[in-house]
Short mmCIF file of C-alpha atoms in Angstrom, two decimals:
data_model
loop_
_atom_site.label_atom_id
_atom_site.label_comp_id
_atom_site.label_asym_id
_atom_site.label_seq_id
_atom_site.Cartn_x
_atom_site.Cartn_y
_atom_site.Cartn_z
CA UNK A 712 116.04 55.46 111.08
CA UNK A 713 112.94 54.76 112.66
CA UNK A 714 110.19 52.32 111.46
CA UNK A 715 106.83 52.46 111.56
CA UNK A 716 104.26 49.49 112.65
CA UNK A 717 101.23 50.11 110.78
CA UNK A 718 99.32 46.95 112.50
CA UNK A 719 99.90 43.58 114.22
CA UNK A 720 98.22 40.42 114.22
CA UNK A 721 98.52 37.59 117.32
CA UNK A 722 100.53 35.11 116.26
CA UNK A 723 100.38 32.98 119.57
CA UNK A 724 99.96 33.88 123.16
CA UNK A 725 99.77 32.46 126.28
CA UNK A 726 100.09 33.55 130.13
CA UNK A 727 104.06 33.47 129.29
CA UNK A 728 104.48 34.60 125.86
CA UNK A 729 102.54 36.93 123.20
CA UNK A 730 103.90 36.55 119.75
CA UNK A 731 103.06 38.70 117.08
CA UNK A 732 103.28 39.39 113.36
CA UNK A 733 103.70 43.23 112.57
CA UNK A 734 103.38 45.03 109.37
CA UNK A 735 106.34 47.24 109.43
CA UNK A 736 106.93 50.19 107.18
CA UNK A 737 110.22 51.14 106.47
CA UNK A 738 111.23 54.97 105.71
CA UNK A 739 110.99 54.86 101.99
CA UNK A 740 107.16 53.22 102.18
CA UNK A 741 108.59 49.44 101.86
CA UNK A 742 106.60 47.10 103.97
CA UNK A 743 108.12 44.27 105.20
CA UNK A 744 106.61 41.59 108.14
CA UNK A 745 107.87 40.94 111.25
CA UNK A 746 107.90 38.85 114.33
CA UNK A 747 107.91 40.17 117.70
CA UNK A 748 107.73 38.30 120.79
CA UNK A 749 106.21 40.20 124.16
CA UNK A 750 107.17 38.86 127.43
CA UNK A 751 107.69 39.78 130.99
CA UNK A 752 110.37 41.83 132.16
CA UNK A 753 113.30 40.43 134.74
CA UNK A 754 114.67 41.27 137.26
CA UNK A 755 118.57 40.91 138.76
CA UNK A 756 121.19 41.94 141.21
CA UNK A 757 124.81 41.96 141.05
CA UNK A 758 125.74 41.12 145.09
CA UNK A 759 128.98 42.12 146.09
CA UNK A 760 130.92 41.98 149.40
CA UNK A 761 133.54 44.61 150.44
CA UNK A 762 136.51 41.38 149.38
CA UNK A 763 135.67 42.77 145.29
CA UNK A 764 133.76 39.54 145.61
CA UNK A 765 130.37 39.00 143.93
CA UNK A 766 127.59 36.17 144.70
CA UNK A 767 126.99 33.94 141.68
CA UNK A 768 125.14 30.98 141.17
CA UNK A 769 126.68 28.16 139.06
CA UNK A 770 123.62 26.43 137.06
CA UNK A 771 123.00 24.41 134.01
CA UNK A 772 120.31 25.69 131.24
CA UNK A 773 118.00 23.08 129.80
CA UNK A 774 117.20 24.93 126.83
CA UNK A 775 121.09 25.37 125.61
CA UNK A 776 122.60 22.69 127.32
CA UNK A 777 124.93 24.68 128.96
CA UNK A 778 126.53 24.92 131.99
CA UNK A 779 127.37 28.74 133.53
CA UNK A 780 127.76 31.21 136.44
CA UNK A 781 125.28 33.95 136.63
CA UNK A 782 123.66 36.57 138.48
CA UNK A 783 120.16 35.85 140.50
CA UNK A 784 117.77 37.23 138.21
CA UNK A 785 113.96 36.21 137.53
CA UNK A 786 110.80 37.52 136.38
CA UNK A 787 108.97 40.65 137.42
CA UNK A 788 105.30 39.88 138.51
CA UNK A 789 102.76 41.93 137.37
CA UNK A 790 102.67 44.81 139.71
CA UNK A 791 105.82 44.28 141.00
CA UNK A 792 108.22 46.50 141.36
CA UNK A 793 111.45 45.36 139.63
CA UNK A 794 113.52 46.68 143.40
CA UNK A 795 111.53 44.56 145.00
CA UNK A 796 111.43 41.51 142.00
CA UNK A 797 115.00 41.52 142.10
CA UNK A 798 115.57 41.69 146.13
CA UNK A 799 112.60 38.46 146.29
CA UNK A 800 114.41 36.61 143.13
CA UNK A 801 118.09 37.17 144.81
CA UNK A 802 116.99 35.79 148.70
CA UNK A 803 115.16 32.74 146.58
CA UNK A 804 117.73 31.79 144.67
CA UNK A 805 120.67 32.72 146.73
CA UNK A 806 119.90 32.23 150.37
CA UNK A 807 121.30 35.85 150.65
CA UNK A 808 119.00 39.38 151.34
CA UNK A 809 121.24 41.84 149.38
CA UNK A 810 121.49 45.18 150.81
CA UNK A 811 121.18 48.63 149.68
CA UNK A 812 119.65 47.73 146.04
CA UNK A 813 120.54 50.91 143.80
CA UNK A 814 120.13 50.63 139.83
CA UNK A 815 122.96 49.65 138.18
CA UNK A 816 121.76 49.33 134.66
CA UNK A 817 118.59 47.96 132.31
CA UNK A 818 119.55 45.91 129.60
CA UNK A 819 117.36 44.60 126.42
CA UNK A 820 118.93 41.06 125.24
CA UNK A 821 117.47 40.63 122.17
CA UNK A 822 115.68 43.74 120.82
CA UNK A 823 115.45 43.05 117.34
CA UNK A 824 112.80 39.61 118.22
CA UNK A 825 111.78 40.47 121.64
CA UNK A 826 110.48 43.31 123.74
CA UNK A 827 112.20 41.71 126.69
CA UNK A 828 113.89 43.99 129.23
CA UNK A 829 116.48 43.16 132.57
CA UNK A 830 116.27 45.71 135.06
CA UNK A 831 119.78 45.05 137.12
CA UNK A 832 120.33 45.78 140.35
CA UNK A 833 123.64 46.55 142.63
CA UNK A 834 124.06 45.65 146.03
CA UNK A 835 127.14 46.76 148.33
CA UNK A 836 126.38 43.49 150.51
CA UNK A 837 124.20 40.80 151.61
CA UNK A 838 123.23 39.10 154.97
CA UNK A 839 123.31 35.27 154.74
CA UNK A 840 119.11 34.29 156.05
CA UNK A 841 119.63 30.58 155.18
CA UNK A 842 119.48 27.77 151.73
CA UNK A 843 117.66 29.26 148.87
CA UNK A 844 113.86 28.63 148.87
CA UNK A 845 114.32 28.10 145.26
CA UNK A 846 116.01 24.91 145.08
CA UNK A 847 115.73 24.48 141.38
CA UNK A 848 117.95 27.07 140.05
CA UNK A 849 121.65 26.88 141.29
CA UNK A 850 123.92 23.52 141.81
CA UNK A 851 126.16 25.73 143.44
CA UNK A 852 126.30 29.81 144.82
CA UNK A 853 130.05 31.15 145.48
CA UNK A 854 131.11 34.47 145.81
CA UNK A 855 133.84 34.87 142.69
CA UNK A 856 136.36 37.30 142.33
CA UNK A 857 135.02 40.29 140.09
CA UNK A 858 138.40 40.25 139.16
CA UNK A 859 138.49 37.13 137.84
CA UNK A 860 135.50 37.24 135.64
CA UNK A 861 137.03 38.54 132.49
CA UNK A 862 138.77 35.44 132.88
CA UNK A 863 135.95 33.07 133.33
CA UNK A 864 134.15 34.95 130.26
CA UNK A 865 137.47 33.80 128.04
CA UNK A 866 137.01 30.00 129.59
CA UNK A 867 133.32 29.80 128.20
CA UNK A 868 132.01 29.66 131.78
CA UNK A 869 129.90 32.72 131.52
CA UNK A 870 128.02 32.66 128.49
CA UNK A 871 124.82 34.45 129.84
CA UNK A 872 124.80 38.35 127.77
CA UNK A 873 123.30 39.86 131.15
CA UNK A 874 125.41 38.42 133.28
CA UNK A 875 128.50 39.81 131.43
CA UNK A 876 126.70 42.97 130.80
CA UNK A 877 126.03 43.57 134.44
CA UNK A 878 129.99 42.21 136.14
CA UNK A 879 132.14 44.27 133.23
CA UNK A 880 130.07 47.73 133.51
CA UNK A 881 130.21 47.12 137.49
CA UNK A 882 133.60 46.55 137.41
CA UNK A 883 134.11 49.50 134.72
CA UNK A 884 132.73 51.60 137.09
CA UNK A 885 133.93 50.67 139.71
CA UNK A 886 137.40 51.23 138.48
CA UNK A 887 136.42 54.20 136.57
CA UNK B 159 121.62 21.09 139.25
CA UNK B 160 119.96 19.51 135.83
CA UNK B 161 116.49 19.20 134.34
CA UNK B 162 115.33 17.25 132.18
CA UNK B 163 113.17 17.00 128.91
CA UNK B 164 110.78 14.45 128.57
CA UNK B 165 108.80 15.43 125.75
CA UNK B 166 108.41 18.74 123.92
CA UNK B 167 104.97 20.16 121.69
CA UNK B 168 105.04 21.96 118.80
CA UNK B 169 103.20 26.02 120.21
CA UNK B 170 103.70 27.55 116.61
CA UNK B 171 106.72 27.33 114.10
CA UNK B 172 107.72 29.73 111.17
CA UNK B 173 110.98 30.27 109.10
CA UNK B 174 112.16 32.23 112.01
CA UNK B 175 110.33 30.80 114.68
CA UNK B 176 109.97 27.56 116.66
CA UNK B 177 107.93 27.76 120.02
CA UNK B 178 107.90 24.62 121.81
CA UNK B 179 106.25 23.49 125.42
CA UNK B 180 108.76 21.28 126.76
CA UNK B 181 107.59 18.77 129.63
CA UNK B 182 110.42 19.11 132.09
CA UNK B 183 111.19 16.79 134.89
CA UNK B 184 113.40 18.21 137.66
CA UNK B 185 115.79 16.73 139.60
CA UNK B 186 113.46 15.35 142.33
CA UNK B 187 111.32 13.90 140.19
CA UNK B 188 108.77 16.98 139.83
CA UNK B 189 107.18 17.87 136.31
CA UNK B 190 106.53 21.26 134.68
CA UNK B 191 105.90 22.98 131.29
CA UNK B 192 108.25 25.47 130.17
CA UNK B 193 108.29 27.87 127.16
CA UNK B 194 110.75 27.13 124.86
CA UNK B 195 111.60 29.52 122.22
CA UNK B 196 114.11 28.24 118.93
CA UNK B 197 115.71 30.34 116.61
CA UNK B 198 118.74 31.08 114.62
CA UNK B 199 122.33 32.07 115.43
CA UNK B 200 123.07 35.34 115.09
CA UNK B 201 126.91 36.76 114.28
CA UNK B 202 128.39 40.59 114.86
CA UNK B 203 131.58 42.01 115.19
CA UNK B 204 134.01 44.23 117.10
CA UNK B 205 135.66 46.46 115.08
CA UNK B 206 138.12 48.31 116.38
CA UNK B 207 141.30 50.84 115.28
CA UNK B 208 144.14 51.75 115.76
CA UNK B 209 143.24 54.70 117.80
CA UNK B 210 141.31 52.95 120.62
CA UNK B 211 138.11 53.39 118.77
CA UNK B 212 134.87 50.58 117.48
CA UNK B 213 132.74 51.26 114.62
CA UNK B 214 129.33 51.46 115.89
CA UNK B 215 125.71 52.39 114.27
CA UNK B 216 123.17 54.72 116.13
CA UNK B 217 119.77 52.68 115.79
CA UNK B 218 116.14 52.32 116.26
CA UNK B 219 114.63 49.27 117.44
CA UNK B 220 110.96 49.42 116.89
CA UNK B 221 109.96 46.75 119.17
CA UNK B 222 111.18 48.42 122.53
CA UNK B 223 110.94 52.04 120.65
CA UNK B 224 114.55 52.53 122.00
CA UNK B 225 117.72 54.60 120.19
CA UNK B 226 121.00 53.20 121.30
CA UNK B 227 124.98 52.21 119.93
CA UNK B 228 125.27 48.83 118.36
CA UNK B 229 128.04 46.82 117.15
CA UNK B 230 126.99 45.20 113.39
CA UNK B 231 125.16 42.15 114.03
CA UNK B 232 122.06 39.45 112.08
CA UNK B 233 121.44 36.20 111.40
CA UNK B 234 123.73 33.72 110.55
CA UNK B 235 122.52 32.11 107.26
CA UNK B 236 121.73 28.17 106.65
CA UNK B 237 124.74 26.55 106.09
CA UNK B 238 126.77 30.03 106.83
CA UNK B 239 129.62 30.13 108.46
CA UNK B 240 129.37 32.41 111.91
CA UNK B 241 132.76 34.19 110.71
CA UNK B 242 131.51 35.14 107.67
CA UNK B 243 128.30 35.73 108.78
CA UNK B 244 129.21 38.42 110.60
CA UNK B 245 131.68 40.09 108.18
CA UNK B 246 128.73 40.01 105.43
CA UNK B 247 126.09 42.05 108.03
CA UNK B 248 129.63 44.49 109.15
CA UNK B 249 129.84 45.32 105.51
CA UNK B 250 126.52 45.54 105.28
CA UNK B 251 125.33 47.58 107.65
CA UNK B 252 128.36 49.73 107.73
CA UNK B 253 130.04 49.69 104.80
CA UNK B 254 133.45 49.02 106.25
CA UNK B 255 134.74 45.47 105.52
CA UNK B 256 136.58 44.20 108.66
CA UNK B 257 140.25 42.76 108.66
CA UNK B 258 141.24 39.65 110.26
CA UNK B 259 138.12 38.74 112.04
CA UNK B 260 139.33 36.00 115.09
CA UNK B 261 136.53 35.14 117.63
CA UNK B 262 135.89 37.10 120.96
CA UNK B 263 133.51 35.36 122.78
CA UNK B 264 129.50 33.25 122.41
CA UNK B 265 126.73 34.77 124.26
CA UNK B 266 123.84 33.30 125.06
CA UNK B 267 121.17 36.69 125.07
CA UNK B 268 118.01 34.43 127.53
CA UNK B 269 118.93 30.93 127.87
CA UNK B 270 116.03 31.01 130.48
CA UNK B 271 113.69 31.02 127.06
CA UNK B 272 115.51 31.00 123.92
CA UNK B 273 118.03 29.17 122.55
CA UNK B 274 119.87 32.12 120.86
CA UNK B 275 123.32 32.63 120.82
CA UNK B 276 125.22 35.13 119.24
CA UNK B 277 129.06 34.44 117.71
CA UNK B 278 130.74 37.59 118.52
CA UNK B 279 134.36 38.42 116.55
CA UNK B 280 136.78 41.19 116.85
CA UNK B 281 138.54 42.71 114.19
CA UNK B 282 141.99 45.49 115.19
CA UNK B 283 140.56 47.14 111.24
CA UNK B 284 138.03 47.84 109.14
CA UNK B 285 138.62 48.82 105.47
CA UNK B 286 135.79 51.77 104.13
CA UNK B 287 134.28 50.04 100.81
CA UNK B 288 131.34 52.13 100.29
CA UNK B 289 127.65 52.74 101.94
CA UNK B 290 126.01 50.39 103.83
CA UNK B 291 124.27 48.20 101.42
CA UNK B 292 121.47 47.63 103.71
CA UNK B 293 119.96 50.82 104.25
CA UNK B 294 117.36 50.28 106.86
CA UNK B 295 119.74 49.50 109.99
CA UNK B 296 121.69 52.46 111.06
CA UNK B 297 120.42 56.11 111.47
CA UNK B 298 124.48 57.14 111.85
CA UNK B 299 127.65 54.77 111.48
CA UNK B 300 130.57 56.07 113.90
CA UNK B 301 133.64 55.24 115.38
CA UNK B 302 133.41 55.78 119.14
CA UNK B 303 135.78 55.55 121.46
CA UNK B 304 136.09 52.24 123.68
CA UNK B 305 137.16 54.34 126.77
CA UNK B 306 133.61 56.06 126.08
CA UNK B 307 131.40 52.93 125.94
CA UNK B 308 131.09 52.64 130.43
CA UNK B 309 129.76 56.25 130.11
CA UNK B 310 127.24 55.80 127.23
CA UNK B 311 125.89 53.06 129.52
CA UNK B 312 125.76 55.00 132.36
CA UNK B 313 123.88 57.81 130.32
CA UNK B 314 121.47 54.66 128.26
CA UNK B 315 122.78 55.02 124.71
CA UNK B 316 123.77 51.44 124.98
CA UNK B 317 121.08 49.07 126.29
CA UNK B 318 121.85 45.88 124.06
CA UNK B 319 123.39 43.35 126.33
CA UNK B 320 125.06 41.82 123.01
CA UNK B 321 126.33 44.70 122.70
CA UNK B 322 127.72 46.04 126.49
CA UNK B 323 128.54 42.17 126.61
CA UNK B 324 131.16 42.61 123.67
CA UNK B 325 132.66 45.58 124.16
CA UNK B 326 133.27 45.82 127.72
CA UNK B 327 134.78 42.25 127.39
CA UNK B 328 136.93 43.78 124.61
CA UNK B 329 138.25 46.34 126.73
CA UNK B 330 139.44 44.08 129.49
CA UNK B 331 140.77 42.16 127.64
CA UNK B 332 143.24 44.94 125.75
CA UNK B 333 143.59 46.14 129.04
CA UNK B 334 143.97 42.85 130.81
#
């Protein structure tokens, strides 16, 4: 069932974020506010190599305290286009120029706060060009076992929604 | 590699929203502002029978204006338990009441903004108690079969990462 916004006022907004409040009507004419956050799109690629391996990075988030593997992703810039945001944020954090980009899947995280969208990526290989020019994001960048990552999901060492997302439906269809 | 928090400001808080700008120092010693959204837990369920199928609802999200398969899923309550958070919204928003919840896995929907994560539980039943008490969630309610779920990605009807996240992790690991 579909609702209806009948207006929105700015709650906050800034180059980064634009928070909202939205008067929502529901489909028997009950009104009911709600937040909604507007952000940038992202942008990632799930690298593999022709070993079923694929290129992770291991890195800690400040926000959650937490310590995981996941795939390069970042944010599109405006006028970007997410191909080419997700090629750029996979070289920078990686050190590694995937090859042969193709769509694998676009996922929202968190559609009932957030408008936010992940445009993911898959990539048959990648040529090693050197350390990643974005030093801040990874402590380490392995290629793992797609194999092993239902494995690493049960261990708590990917936590990241995306990441999952992306490494299950590639190996689904791979496999399928 | 780890950064750091020195000091975070208040951006604008509600009941369901805290937006912070943290001042982060990184591990050499450089300083930068970064968006920092808080906001509850949120708890959903799994449910699955005995003939390889998950109870899922057909919904609108009117942020991203976007149809798509979801498993039951909302806010864990103050004080609520995550388990019984997310039997509460399953018999809510179904109208099945799920049998012998155990936990699946903890996703963590942006960690590169938000400090969301959502408890995710699996249940092998559901028992049918009546209409979904909340009304306003699900166009349909229908049990869909796990083999299915890779091709309803493929084809969009399932874009939440919470969502994908869960149930392709669910499959490998009753196939695994």
């Amino acid at each position: 069932m579909r609702w209806t916004v009948r207006s929105e006022q700015e709650l906050y907004a800034d180059e980064w974020l634009d928070i909202r409040l939205a008067d929502v009507e529901l489909p028997d004419g009950k009104r009911l506010s709600h937040r909604l956050i507007r952000t940038a799109a992202g942008a990632g690629t799930v690298i593999a190599n022709d070993r079923g391996e694929v290129l992770l990075l291991w890195r800690h988030r400040f926000i959650t305290d937490v310590w995981g593997w996941e795939i390069p992703i970042g944010m599109v810039e405006p006028g970007e286009d997410p191909l080419r945001a997700a090629a750029r944020e996979a070289e920078e954090e990686t050190g590694w120029r995937p090859v042969g980009l193709r769509p694998l899947l676009t996922l929202q995280p968190s559609a009932g706060i957030t408008d936010s969208v992940h445009h993911i990526f898959f990539a048959s290989n990648a040529v090693h060009v050197g350390e990643p020019t974005d030093p801040y994001e990874a402590e380490r960048v392995e290629w793992i076992a797609l194999a092993d990552v239902p494995a690493l999901i049960g261990r708590g060492e990917i936590v990241s929604s995306t990441t999952i997302s992306a490494l299950l439906y590639a190996s689904a269809s791979r496999s399928g």
